[in-house]
mmCIF file of C-alpha atoms and ligand atoms in Angstrom:
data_model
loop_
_atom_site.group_PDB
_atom_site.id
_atom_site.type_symbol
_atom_site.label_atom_id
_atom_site.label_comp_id
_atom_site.label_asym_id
_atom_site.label_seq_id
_atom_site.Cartn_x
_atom_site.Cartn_y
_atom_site.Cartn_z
ATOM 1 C CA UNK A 1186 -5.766 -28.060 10.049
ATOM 2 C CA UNK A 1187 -8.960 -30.026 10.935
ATOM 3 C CA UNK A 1188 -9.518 -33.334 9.370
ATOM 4 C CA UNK A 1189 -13.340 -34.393 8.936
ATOM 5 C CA UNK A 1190 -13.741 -37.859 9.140
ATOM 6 C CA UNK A 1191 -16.702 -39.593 7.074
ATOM 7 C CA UNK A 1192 -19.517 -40.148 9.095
ATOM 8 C CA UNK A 1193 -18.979 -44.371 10.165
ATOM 9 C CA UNK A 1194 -15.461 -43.805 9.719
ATOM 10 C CA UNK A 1195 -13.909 -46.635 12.141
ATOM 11 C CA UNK A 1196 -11.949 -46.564 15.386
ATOM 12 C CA UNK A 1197 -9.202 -48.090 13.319
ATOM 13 C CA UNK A 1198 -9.308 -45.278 10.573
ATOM 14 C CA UNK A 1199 -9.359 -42.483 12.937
ATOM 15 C CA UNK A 1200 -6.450 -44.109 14.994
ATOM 16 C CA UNK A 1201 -4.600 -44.173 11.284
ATOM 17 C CA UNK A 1202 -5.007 -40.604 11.042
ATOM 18 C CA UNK A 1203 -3.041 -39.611 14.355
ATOM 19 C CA UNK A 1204 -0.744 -42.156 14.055
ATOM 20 C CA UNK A 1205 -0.196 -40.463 10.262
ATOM 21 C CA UNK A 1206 -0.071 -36.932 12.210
ATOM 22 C CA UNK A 1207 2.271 -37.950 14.650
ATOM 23 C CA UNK A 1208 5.096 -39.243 12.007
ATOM 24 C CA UNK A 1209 4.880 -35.400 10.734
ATOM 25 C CA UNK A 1210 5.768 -34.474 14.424
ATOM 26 C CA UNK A 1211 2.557 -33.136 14.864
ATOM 27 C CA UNK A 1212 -0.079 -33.354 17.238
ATOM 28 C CA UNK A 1213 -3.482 -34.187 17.847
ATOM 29 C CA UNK A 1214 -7.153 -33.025 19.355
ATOM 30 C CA UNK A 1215 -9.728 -35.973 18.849
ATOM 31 C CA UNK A 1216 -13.156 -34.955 19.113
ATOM 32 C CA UNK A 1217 -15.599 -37.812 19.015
ATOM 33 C CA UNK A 1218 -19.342 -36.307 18.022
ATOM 34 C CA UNK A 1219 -22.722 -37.999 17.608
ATOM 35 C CA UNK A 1220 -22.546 -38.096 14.053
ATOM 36 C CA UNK A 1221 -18.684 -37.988 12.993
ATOM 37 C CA UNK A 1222 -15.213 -37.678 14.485
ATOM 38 C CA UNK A 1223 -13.193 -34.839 13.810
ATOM 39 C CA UNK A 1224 -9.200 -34.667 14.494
ATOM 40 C CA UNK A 1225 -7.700 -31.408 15.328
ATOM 41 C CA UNK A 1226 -4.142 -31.359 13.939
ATOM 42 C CA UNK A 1227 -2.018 -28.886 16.160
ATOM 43 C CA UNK A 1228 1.454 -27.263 15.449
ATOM 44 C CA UNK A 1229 2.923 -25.772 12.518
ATOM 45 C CA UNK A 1230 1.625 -27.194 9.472
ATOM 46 C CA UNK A 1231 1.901 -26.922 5.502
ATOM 47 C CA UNK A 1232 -0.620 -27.029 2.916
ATOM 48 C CA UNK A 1233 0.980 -29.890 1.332
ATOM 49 C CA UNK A 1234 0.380 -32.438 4.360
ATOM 50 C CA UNK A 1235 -3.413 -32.018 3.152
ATOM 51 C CA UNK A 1236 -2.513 -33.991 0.104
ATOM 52 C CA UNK A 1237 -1.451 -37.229 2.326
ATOM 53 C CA UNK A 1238 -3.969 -36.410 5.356
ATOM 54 C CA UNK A 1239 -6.704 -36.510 2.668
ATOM 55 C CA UNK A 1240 -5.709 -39.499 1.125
ATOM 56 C CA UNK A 1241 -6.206 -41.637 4.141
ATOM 57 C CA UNK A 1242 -9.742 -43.964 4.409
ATOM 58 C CA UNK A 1243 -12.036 -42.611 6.740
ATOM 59 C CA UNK A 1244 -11.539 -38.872 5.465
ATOM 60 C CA UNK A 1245 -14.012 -36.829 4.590
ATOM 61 C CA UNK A 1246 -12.055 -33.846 4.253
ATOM 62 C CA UNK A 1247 -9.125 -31.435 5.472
ATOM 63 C CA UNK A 1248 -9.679 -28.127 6.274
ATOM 64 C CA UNK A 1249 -6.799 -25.664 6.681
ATOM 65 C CA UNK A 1250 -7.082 -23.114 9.639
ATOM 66 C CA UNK A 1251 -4.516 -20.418 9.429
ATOM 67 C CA UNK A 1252 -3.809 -18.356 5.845
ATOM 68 C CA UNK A 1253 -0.833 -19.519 3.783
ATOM 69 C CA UNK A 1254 0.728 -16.585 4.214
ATOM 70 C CA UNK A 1255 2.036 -15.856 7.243
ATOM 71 C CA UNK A 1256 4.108 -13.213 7.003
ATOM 72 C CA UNK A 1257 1.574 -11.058 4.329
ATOM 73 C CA UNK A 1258 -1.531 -11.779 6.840
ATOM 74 C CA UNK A 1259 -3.278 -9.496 9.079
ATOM 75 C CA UNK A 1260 -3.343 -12.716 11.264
ATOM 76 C CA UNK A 1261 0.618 -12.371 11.791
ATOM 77 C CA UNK A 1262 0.256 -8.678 12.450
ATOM 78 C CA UNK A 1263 -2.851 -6.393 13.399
ATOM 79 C CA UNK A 1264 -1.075 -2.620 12.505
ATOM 80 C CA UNK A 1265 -1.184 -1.613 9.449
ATOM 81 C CA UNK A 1266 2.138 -1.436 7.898
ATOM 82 C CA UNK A 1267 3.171 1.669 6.053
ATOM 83 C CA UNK A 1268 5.649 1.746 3.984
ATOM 84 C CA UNK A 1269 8.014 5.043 3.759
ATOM 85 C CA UNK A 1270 9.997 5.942 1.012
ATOM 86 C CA UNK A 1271 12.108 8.946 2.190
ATOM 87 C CA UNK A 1272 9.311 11.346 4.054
ATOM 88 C CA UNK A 1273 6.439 9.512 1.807
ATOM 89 C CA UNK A 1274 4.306 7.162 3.775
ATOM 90 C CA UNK A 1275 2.097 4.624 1.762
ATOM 91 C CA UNK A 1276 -0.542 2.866 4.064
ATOM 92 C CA UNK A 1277 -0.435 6.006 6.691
ATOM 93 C CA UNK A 1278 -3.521 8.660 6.956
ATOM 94 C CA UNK A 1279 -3.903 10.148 3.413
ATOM 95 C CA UNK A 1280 -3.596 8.342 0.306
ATOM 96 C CA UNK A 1281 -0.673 8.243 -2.113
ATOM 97 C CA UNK A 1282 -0.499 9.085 -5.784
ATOM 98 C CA UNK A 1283 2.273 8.136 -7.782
ATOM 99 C CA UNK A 1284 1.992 9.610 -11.259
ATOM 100 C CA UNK A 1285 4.010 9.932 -14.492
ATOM 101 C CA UNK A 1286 4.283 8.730 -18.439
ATOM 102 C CA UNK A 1287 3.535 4.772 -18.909
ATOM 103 C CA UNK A 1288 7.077 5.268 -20.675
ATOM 104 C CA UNK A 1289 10.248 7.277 -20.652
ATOM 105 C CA UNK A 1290 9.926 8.812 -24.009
ATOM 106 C CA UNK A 1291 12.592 12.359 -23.421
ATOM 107 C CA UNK A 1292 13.758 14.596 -21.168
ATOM 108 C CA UNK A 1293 11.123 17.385 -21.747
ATOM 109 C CA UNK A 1294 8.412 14.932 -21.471
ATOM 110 C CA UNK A 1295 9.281 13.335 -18.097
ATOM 111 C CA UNK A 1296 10.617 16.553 -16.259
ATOM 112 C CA UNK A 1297 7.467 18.032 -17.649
ATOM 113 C CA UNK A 1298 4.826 15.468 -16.421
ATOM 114 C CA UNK A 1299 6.808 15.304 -13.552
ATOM 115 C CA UNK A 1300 6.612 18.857 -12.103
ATOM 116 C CA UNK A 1301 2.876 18.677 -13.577
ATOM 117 C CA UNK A 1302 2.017 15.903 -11.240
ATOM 118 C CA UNK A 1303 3.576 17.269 -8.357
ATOM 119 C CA UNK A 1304 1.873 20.496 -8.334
ATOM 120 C CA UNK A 1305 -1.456 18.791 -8.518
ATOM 121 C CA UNK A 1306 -0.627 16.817 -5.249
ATOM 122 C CA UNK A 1307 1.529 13.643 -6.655
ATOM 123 C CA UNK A 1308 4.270 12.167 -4.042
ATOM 124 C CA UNK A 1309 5.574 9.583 -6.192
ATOM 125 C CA UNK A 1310 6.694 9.777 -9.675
ATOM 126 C CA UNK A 1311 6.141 6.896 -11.709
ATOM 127 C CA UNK A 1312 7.616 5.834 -14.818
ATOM 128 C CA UNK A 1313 8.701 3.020 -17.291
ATOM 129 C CA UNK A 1314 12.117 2.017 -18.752
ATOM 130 C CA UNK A 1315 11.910 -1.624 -19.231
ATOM 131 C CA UNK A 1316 8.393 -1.969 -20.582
ATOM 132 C CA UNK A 1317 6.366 -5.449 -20.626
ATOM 133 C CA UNK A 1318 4.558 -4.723 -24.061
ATOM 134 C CA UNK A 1319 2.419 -7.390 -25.464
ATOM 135 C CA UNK A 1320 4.234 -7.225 -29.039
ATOM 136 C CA UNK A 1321 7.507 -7.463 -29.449
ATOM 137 C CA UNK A 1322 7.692 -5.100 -32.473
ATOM 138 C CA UNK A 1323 5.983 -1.916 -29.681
ATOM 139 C CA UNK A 1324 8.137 0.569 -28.238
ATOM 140 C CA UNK A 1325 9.998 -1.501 -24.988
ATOM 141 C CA UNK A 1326 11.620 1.954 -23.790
ATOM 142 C CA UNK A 1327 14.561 3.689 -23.762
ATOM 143 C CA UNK A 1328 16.480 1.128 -21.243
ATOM 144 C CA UNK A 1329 19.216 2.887 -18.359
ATOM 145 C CA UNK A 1330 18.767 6.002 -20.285
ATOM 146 C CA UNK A 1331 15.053 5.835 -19.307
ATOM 147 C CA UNK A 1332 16.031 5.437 -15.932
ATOM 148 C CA UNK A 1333 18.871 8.449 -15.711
ATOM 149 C CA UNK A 1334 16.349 10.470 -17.108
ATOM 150 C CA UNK A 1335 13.776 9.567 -14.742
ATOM 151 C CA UNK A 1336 16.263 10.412 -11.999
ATOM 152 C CA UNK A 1337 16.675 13.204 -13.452
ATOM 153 C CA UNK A 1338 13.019 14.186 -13.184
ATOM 154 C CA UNK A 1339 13.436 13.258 -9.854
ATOM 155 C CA UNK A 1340 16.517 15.562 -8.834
ATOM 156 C CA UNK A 1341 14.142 18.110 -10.381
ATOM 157 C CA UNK A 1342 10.874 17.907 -8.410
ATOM 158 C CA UNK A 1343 11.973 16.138 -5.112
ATOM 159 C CA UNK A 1344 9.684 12.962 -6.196
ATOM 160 C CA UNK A 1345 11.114 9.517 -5.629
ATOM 161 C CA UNK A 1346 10.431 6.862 -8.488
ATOM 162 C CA UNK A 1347 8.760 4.134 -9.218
ATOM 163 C CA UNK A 1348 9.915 2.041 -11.847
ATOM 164 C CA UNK A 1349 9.152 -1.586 -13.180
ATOM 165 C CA UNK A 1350 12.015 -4.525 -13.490
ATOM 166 C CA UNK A 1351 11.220 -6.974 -15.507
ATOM 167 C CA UNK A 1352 14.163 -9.611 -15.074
ATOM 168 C CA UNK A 1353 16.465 -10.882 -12.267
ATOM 169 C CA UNK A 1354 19.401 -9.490 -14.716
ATOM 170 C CA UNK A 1355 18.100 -5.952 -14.511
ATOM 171 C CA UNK A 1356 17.821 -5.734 -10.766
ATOM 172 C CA UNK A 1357 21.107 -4.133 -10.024
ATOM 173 C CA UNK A 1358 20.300 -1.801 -12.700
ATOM 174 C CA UNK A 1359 16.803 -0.563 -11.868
ATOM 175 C CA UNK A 1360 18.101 -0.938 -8.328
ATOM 176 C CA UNK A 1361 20.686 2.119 -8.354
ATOM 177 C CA UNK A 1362 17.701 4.614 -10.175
ATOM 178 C CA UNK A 1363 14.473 3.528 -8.453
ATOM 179 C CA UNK A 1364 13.701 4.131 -5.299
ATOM 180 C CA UNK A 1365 10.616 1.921 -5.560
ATOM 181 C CA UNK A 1366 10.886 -1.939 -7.479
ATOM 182 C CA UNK A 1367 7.612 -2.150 -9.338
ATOM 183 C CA UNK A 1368 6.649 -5.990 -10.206
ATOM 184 C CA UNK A 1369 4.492 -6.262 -13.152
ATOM 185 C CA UNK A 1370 1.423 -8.299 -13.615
ATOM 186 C CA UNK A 1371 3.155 -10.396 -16.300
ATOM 187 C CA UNK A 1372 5.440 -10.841 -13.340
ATOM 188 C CA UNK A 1373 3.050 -11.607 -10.665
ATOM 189 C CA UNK A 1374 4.172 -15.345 -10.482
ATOM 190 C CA UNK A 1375 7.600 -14.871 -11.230
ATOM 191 C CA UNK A 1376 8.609 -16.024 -8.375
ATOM 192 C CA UNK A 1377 12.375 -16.046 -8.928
ATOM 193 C CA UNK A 1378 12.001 -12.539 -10.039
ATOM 194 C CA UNK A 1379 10.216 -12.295 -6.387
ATOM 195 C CA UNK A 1380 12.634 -13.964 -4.459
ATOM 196 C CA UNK A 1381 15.315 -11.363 -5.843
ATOM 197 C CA UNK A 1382 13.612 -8.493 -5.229
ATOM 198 C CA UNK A 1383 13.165 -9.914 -1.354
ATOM 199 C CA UNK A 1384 17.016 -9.808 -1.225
ATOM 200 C CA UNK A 1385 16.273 -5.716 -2.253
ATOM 201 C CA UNK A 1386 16.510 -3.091 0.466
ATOM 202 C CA UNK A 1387 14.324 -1.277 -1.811
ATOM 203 C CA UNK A 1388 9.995 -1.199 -1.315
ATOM 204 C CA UNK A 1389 8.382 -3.089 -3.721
ATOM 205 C CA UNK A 1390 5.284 -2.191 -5.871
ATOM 206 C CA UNK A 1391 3.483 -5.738 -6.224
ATOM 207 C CA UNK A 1392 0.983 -5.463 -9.244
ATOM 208 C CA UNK A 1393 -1.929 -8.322 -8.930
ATOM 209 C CA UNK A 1394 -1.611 -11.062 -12.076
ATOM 210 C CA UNK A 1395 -4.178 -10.903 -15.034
ATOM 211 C CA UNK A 1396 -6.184 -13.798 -13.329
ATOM 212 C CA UNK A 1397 -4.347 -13.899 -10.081
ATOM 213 C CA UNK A 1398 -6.609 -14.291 -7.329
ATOM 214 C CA UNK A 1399 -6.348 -12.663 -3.643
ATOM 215 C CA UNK A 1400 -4.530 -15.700 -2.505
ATOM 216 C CA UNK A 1401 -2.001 -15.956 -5.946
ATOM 217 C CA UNK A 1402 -1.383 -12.188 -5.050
ATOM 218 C CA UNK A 1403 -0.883 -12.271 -0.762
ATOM 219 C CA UNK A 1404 1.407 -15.395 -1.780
ATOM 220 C CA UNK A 1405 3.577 -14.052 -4.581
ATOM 221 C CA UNK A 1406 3.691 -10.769 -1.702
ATOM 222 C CA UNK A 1407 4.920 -13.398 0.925
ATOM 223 C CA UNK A 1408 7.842 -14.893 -1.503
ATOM 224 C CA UNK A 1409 9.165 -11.281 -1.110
ATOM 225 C CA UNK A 1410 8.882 -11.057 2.443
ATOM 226 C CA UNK A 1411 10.056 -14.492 3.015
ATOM 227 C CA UNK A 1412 13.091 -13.349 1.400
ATOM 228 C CA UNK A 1413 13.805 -10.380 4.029
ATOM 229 C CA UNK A 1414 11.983 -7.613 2.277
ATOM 230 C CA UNK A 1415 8.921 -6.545 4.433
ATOM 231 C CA UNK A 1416 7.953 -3.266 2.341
ATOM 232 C CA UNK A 1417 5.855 -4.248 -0.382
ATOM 233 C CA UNK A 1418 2.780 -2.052 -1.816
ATOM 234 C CA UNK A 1419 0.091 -4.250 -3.436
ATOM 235 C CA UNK A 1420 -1.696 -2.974 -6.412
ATOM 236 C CA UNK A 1421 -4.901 -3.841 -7.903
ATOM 237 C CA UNK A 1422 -4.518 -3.191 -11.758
ATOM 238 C CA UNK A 1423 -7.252 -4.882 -13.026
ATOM 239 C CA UNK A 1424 -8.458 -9.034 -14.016
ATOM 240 C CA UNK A 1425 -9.040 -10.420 -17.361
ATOM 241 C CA UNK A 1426 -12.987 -10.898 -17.241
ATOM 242 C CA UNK A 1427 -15.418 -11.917 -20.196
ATOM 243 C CA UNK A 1428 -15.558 -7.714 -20.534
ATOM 244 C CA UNK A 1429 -14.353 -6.212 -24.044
ATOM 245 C CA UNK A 1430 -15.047 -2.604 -23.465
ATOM 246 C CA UNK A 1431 -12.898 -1.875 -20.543
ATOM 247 C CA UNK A 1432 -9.114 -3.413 -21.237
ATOM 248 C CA UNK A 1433 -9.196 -5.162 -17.626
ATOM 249 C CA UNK A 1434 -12.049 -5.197 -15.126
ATOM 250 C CA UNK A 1435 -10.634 -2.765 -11.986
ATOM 251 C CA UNK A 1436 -11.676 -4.806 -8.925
ATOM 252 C CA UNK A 1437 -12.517 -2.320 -6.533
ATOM 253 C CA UNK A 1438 -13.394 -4.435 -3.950
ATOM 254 C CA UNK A 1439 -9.926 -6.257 -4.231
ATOM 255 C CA UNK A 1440 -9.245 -3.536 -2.056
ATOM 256 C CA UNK A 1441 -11.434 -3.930 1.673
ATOM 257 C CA UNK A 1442 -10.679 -7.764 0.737
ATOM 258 C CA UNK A 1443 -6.984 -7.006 0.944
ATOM 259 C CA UNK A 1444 -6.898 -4.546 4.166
ATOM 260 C CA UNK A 1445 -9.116 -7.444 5.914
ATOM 261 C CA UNK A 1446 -7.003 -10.301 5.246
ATOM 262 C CA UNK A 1447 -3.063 -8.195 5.093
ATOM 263 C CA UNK A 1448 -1.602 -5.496 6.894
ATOM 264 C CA UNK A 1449 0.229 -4.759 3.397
ATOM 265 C CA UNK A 1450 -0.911 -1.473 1.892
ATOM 266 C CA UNK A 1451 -3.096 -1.533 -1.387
ATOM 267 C CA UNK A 1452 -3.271 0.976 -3.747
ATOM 268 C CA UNK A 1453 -5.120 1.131 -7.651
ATOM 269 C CA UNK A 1454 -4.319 1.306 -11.145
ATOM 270 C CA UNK A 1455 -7.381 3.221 -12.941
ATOM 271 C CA UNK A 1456 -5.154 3.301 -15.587
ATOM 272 C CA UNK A 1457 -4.139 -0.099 -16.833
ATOM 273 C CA UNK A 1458 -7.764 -1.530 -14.860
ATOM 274 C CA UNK A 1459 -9.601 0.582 -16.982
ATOM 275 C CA UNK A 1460 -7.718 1.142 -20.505
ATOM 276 C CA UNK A 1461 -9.701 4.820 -20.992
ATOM 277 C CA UNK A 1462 -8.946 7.616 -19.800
ATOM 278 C CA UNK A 1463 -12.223 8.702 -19.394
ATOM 279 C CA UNK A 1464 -13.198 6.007 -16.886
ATOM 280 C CA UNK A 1465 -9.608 6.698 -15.101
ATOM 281 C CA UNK A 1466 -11.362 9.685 -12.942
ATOM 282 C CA UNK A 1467 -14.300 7.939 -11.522
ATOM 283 C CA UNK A 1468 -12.676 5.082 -10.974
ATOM 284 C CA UNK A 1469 -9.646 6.685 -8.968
ATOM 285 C CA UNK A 1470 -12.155 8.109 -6.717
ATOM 286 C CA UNK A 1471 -14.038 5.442 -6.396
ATOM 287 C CA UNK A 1472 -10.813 3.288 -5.509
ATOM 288 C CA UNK A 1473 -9.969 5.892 -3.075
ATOM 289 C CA UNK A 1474 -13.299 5.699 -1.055
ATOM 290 C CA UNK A 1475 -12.983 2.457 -0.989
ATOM 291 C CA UNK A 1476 -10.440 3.356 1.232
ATOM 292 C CA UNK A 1477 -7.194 2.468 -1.401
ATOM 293 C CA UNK A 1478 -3.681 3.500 0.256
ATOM 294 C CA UNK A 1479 -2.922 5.538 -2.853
ATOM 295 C CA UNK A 1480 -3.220 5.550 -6.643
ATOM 296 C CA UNK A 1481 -0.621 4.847 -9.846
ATOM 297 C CA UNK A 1482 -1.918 7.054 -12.247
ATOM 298 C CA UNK A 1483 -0.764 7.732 -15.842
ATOM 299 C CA UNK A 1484 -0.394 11.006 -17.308
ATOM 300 C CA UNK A 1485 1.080 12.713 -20.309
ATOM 301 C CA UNK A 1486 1.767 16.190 -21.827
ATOM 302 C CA UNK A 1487 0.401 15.124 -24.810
ATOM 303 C CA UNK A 1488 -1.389 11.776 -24.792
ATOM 304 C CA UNK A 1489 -2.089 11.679 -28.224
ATOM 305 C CA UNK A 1490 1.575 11.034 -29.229
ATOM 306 C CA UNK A 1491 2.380 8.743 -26.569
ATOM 307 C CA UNK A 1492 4.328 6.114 -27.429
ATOM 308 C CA UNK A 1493 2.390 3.807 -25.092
ATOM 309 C CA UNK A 1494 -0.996 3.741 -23.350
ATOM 310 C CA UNK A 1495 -2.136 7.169 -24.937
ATOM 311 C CA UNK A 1496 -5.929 6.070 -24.978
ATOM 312 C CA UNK A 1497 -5.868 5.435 -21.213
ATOM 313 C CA UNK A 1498 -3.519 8.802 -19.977
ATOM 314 C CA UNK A 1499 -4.139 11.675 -18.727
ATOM 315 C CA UNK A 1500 -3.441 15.452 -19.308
ATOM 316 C CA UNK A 1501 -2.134 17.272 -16.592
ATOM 317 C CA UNK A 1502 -5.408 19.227 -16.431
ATOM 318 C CA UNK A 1503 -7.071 15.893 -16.417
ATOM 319 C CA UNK A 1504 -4.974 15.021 -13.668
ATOM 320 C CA UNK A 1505 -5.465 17.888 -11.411
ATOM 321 C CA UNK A 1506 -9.186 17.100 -11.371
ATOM 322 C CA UNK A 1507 -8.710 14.036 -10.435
ATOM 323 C CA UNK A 1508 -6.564 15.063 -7.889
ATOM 324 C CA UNK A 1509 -9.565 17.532 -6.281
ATOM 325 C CA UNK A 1510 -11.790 13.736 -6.159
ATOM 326 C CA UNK A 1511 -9.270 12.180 -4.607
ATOM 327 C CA UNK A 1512 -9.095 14.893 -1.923
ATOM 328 C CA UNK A 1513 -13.247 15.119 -1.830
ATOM 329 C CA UNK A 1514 -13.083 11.582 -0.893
ATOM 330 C CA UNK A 1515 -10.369 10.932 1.072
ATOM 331 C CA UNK A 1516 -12.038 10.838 4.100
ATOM 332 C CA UNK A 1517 -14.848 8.346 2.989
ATOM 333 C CA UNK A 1518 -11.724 6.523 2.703
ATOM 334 C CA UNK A 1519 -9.883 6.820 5.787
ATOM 335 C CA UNK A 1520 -13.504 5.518 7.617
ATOM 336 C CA UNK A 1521 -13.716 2.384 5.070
ATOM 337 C CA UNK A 1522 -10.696 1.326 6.439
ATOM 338 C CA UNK A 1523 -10.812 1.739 9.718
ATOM 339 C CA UNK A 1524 -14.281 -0.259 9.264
ATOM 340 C CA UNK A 1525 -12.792 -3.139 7.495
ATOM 341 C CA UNK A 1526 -9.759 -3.293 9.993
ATOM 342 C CA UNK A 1527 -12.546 -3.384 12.732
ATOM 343 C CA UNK A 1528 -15.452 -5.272 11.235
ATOM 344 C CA UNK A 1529 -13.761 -7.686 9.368
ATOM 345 C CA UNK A 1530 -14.890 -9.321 5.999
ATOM 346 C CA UNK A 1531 -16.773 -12.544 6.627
HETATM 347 C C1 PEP B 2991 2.765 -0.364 -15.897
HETATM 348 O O1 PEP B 2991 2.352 0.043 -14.801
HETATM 349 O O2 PEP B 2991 3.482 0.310 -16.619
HETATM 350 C C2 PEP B 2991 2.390 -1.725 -16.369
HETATM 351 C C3 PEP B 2991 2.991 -2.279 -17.421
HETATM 352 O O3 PEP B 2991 1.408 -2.271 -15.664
HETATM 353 P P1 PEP B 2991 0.886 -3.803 -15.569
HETATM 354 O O4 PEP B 2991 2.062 -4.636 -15.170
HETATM 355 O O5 PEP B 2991 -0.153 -3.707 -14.508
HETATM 356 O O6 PEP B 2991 0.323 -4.156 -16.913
HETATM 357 MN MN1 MN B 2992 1.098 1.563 -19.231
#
């Protein structure tokens, strides 16, 4: 942290401030200038010593140096981290797509969807049991049957799953079917939800909040790697903006923001950031070359009769050609990132 003083700020004031520093057992750097005196504090600090540093006479202001995440930032480690579930890497060379139904509606449905996906190129299956729906009086899915059938699926095709929890009581639960934890963006700031999940040796799919920004996000990330869990997958899902059309506003650039300031990997939602299927194609390629880790995707048999998020899934043939952008980009990708891990964002 550096504290500014005020310019005229006395030798009394400024000798207030490291005497202030020193009863947090921290050190100082005074550096007297023409115009104003500013105080280096060194050691390991936390954002709320700001609060009392800034509250002293003689301050102008207190600027914090290193990210508030520690663990999440690219600061704490340069590699990127990949996260592997099984012999599927998210955050290695090609992207990821995790597919499937919004929600577990029957056996023939998931299976289906789920060897659809996989032909087209899918590594992860993706599907809901526990669903956060806005009404109560919506379909909330079929519960653990949801979840043995999307095992099920699984046994079938080879895919592991990804599969929300919505409460600390259904950890356990989702725990023993899912071989990835996703965190919902009702969930985002949940953070004894998060904490639990940390104590999970299971990877963890960490959807951004409705108006979370980059900073919300890396620090609900870092409550589940403070907790022991180091494999989470961020996903950008879409922000609540003043836009009506689209359900959510897909931030694409959420995503060279993340890979400059975490090593975490980040993948998109085109689904849920866009709300129409027909906007889910561009937008997944677009996501991609923007050099996105991977993709969660929604798709259906039969979208029409989907007991959730029909208007914004798609059919396996949809699917498949967004699969052949994905591919047609994927190496725009790979070069964005390697950019932004070498550039930098400023
Ligand atoms: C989902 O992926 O099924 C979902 C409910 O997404 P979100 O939490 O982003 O709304
Ligand atoms: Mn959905």
């Amino acid at each position: 942290m550096i504290v500014i003083m005020r310019t005229g700020a006395t030798e009394e004031q400024v000798e207030a401030v490291r005497q202030h520093v020193a009863g947090l057992n921290l050190n100082t750097i005074i550096n007297r200038g023409v115009e104003r005196t500013v105080v280096a504090v060194v050691g390991a600090t936390h954002p709320e010593q700001r609060d009392g540093l800034l509250r002293l006479a003689g301050v102008l202001d207190v600027v914090p140096i290193s990210r508030p995440y520690k663990r999440a930032s690219r600061e704490a480690k340069h590699q990127n981290t990949v996260v592997r579930v099984g012999d599927v890497e998210v955050g290695g060379p090609e992207p990821t797509v995790m597919a499937g139904p919004c929600v577990i509606e029957s056996e023939e449905q998931v299976v289906s969807t789920a060897r659809a996906v996989k032909e087209a190129g899918a590594r992860v299956l993706r599907g809901g049991a526990f669903k956060p729906r806005t009404s109560p009086y919506s379909f909330r899915g079929m519960g653990e049957e949801g979840l043995r059938l999307l095992r099920l699926a699984s046994q079938e095709t080879g895919l592991p799953v990804v599969t929300e929890v919505m409460g600390v009581r259904d950890i356990d639960l989702v725990a023993r079917y899912a071989d990835i934890l996703q965190v919902g963006a009702r969930n985002a700031q949940n953070y004894f939800l998060l904490d639990e999940v940390g104590r999970v040796d299971k990877p963890v799919l960490l959807k951004r909040g409705f108006a979370g920004t980059y900073e919300d996000w890396l620090l609900a990330a870092e409550y589940v790697m403070a907790a022991g869990n180091q494999d989470v997958i961020l996903c950008e899902r879409g922000i609540r903006t003043f836009e009506t059309y689209t359900r959510n506003t897909l931030d694409i650039a959420a995503i060279p923001v993340i890979h400059h300031l975490s090593h975490l990997p980040v993948i998109a939602d085109p689904s849920h950031g866009t709300g129409r299927w027909q906007l889910v194609i561009p937008m997944a390629i677009a996501a991609i070359a923007a050099g996105a880790d991977g993709l969660l995707v929604e798709v259906h048999p039969d979208p029409d009769k989907a007991l959730s998020d029909g208007a914004q899934s798609l059919t396996p043939d949809n699917f498949r050609r967004m699969m052949d952008g994905v591919r047609a980009v994927a190496e725009v990708g790979r070069l964005n990132r390697n950019a932004v891990s070498r550039l930098g964002v400023r």
